[in-house]
PDB file of C-alpha atoms in Angstrom:
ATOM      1  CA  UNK A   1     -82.390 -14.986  -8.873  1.00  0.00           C
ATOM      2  CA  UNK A   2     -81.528 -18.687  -7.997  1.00  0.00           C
ATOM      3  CA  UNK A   3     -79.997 -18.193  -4.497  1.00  0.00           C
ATOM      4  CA  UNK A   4     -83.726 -16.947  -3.631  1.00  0.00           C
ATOM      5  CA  UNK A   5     -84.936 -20.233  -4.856  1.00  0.00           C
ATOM      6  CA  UNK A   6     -82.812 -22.062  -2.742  1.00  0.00           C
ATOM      7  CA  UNK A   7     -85.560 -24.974  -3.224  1.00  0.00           C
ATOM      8  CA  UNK A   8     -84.662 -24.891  -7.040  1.00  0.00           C
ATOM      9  CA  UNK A   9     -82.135 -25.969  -8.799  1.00  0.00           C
ATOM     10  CA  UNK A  10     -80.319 -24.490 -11.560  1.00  0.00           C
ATOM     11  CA  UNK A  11     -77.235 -25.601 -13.247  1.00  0.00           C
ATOM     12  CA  UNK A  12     -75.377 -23.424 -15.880  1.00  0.00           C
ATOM     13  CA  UNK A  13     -73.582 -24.571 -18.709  1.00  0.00           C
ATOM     14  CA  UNK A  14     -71.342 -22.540 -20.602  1.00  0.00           C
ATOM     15  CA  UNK A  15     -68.426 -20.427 -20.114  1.00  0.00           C
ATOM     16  CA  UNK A  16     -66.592 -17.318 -20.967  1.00  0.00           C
ATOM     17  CA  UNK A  17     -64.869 -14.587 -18.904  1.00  0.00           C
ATOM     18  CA  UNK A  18     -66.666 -14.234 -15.694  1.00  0.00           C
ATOM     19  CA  UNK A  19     -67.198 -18.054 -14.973  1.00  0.00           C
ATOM     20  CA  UNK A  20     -65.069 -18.275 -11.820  1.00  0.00           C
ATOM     21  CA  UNK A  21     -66.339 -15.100 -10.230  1.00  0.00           C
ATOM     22  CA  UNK A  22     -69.754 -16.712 -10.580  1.00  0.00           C
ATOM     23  CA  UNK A  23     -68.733 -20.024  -8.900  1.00  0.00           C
ATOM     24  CA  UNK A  24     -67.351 -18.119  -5.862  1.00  0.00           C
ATOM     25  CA  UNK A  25     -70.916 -16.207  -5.918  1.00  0.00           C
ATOM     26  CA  UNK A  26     -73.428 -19.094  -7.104  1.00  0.00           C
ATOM     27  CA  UNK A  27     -75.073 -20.583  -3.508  1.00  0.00           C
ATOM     28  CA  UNK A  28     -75.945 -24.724  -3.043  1.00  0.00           C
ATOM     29  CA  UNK A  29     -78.458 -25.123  -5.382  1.00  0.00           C
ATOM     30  CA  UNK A  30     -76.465 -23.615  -8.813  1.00  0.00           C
ATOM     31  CA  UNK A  31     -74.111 -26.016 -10.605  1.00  0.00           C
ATOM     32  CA  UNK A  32     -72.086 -24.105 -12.795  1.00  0.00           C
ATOM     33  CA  UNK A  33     -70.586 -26.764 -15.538  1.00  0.00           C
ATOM     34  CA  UNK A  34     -68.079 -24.355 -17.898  1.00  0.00           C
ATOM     35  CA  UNK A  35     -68.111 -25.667 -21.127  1.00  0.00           C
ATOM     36  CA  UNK A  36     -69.924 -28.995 -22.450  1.00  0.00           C
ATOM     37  CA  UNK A  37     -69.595 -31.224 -25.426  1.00  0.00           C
ATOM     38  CA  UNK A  38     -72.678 -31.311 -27.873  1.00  0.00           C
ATOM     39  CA  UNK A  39     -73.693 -35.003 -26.318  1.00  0.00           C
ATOM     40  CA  UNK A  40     -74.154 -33.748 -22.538  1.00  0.00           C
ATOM     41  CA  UNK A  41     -75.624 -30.816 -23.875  1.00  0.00           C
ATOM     42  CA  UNK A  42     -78.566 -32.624 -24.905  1.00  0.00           C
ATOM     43  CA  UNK A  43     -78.470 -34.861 -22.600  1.00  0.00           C
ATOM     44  CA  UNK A  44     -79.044 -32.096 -20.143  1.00  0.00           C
ATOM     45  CA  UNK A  45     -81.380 -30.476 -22.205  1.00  0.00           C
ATOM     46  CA  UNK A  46     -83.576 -33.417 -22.276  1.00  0.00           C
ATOM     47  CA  UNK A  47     -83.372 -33.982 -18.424  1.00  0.00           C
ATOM     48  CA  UNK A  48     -84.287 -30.044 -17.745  1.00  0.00           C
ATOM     49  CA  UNK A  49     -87.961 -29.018 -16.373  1.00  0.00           C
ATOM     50  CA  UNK A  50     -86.977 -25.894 -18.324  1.00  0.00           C
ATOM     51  CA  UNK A  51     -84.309 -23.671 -20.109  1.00  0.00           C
ATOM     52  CA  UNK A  52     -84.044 -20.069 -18.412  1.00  0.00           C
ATOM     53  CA  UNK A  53     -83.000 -17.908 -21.376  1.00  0.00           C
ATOM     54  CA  UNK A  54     -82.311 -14.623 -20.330  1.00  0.00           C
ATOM     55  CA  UNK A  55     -80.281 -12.826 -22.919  1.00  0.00           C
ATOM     56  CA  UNK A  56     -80.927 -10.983 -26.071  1.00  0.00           C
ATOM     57  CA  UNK A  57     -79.593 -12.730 -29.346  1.00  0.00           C
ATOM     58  CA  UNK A  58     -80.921 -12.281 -33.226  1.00  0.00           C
ATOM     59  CA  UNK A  59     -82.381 -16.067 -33.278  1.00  0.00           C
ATOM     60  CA  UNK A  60     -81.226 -17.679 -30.542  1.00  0.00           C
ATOM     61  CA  UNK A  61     -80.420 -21.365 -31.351  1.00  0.00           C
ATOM     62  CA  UNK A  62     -80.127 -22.640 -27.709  1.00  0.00           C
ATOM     63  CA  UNK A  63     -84.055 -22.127 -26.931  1.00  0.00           C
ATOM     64  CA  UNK A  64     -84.629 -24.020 -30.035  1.00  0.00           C
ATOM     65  CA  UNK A  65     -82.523 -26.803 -29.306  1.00  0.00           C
ATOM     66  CA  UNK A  66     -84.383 -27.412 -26.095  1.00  0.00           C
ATOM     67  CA  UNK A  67     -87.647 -27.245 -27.433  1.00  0.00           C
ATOM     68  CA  UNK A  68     -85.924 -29.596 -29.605  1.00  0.00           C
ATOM     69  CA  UNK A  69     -84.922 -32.172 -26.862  1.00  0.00           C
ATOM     70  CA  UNK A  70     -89.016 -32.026 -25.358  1.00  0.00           C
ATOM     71  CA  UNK A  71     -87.650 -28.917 -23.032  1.00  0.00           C
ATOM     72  CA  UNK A  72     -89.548 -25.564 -22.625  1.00  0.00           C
ATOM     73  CA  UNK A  73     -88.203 -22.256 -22.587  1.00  0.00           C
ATOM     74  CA  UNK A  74     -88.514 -19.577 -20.039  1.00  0.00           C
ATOM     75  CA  UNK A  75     -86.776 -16.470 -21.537  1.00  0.00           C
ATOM     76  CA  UNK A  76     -86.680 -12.887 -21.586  1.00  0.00           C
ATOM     77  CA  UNK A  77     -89.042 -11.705 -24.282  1.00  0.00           C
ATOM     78  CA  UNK A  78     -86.801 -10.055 -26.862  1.00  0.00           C
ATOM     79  CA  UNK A  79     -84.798 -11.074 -29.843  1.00  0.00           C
ATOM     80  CA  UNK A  80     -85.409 -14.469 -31.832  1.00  0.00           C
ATOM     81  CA  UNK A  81     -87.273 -15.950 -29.047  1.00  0.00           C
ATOM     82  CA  UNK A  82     -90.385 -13.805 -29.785  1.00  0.00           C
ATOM     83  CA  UNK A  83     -90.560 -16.088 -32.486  1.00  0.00           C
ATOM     84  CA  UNK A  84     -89.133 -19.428 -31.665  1.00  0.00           C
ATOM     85  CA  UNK A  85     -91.360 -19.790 -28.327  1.00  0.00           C
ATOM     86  CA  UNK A  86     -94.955 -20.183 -28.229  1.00  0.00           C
ATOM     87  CA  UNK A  87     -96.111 -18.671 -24.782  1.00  0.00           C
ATOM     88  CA  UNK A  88     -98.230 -21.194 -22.980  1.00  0.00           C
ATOM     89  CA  UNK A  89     -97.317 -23.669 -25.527  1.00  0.00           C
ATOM     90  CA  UNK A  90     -93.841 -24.155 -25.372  1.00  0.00           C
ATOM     91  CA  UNK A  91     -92.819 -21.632 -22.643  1.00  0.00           C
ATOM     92  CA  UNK A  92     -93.070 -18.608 -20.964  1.00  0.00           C
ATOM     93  CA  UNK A  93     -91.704 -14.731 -21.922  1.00  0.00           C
ATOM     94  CA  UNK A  94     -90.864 -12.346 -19.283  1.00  0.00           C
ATOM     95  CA  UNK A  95     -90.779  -8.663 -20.005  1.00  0.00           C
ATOM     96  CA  UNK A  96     -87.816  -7.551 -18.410  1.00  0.00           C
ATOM     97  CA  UNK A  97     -83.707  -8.258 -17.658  1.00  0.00           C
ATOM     98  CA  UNK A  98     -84.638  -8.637 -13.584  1.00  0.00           C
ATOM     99  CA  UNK A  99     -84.201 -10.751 -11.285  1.00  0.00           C
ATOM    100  CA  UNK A 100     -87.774  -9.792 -10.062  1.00  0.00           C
ATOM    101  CA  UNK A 101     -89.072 -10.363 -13.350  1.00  0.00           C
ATOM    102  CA  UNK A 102     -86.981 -13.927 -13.617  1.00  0.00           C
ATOM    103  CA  UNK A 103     -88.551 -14.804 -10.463  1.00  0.00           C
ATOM    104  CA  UNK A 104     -92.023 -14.372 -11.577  1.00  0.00           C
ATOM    105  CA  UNK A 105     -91.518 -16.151 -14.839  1.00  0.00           C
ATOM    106  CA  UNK A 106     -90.057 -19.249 -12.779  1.00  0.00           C
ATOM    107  CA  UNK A 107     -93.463 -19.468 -10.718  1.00  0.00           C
ATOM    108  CA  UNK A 108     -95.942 -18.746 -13.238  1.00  0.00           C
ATOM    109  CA  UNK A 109     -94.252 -21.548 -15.232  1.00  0.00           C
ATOM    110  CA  UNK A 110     -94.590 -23.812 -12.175  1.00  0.00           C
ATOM    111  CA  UNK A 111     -97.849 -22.601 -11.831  1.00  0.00           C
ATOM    112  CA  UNK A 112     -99.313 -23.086 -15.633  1.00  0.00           C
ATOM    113  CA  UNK A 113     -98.701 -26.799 -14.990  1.00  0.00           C
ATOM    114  CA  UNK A 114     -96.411 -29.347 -17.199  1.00  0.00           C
ATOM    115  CA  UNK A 115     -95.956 -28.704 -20.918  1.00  0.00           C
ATOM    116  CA  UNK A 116     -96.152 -30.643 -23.605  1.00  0.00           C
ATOM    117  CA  UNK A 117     -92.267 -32.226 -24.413  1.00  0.00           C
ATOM    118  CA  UNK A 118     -94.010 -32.862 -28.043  1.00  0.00           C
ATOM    119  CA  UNK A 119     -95.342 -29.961 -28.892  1.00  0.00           C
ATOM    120  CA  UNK A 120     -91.922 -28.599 -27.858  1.00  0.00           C
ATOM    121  CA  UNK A 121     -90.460 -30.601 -30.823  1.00  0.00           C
ATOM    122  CA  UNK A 122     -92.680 -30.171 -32.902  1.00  0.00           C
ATOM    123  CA  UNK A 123     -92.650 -26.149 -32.670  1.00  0.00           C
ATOM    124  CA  UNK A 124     -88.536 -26.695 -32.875  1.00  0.00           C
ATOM    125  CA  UNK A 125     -88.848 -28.569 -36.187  1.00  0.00           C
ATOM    126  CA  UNK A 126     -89.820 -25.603 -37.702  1.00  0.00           C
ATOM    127  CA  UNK A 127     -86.686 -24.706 -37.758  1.00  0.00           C
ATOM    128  CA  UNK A 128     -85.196 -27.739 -39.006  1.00  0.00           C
ATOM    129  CA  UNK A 129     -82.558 -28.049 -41.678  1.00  0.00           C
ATOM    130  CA  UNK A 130     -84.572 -29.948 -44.219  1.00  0.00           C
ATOM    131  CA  UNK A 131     -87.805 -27.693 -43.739  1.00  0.00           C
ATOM    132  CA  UNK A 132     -85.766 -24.425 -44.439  1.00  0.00           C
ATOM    133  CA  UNK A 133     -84.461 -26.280 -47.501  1.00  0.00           C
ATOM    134  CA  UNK A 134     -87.677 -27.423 -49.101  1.00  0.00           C
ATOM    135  CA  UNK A 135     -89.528 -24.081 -48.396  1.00  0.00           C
ATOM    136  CA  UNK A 136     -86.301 -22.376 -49.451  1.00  0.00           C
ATOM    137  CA  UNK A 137     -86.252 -24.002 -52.583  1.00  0.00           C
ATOM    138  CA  UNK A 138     -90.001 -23.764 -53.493  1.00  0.00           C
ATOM    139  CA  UNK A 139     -89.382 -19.825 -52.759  1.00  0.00           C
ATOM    140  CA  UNK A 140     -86.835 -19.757 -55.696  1.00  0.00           C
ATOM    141  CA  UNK A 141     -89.084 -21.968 -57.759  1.00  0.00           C
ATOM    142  CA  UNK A 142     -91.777 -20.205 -57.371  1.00  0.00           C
ATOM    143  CA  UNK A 143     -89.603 -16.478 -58.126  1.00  0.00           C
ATOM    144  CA  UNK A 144     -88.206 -18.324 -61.240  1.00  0.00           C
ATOM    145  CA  UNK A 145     -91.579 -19.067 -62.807  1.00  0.00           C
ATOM    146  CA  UNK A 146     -93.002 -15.406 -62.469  1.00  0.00           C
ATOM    147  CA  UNK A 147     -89.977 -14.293 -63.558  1.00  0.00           C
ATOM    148  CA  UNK A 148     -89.999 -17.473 -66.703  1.00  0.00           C
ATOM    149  CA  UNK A 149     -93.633 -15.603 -66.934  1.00  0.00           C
ATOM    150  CA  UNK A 150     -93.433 -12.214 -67.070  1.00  0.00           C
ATOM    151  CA  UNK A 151     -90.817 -13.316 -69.756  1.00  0.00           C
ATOM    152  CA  UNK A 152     -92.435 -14.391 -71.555  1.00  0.00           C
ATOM    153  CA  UNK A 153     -95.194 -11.537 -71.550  1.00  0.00           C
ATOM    154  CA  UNK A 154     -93.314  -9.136 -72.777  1.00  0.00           C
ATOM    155  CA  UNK A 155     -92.918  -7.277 -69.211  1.00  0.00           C
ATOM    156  CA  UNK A 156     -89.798  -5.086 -68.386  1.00  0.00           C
ATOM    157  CA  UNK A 157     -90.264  -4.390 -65.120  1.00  0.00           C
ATOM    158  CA  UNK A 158     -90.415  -7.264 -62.196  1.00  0.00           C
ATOM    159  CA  UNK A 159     -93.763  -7.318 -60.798  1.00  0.00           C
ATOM    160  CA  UNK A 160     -93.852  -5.855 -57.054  1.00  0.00           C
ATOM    161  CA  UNK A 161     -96.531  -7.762 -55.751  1.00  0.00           C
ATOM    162  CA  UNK A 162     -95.909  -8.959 -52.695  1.00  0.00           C
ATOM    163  CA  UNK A 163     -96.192 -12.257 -51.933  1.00  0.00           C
ATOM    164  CA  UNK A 164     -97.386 -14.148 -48.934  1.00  0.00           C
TER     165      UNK A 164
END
């Protein structure tokens, strides 16, 4: 989808199996970088207009860690990022695995205009370790007193209610 952007640059980092075969193929304006430590990482993420995300993964941790760095996300609209990326907020979804579709994502996110590097962070904090851990542990808290209460009321069978 890049080499039709040849105004646009995109560098990749990462690398597995097929990383030379896309070096020979990738035109002027891709950088393909192989593997990187946790340090450039960021400090790519953090220099990035966005992150093109266009795979399919359970959470995703990658589109959170640039929303994390002040980066948005323009990914394909499936998997974990249909909940870690607020469109128009923090990035743009694209409906499906094409370069067609890639290519319209990339200029309707030039087109909606600069987004907010904080409200990226702040959407990525929801996911942050100590958040998880105090709601997590409010969750049990909160299971062990009904529990402590229905106890103590006599009650045999857990109450089903679900709880929002």
């Amino acid at each position: 989808a890049f080499g039709r952007l040849g105004d646009r640059r995109l560098v990749v980092i990462g690398d597995g199996p097929q990383l030379g075969a896309l070096r020979a193929r990738a035109g002027d304006n891709v950088t393909l970088l192989g593997y990187q430590d946790d340090v450039s990482l960021a400090d790519h993420l953090r220099q990035a207009r966005a992150l093109v995300f266009a795979g399919v993964e359970d959470f995703g941790i990658v589109p959170v860690e640039a929303q994390a760095c002040g980066t948005p996300v323009v990914a394909l609209g499936r998997g974990g990022v249909t909940e870690t990326v607020l469109p128009g907020q923090t990035g743009l979804l694209f409906d499906e695995q094409t370069v067609e579709c890639l290519l319209d994502a990339v200029r309707a996110f030039e087109a909606a205009g600069p987004f907010d590097p904080r409200r990226c962070r702040e959407n990525a904090l929801r996911f942050d370790v100590p958040r998880f851990r105090e709601q997590f542990t409010r969750f049990v808290a909160d299971e062990r007193a009904a529990f402590t209460s229905r106890r103590a009321d006599g009650a045999t069978e857990p109450d089903r209610t679900p709880r929002g």
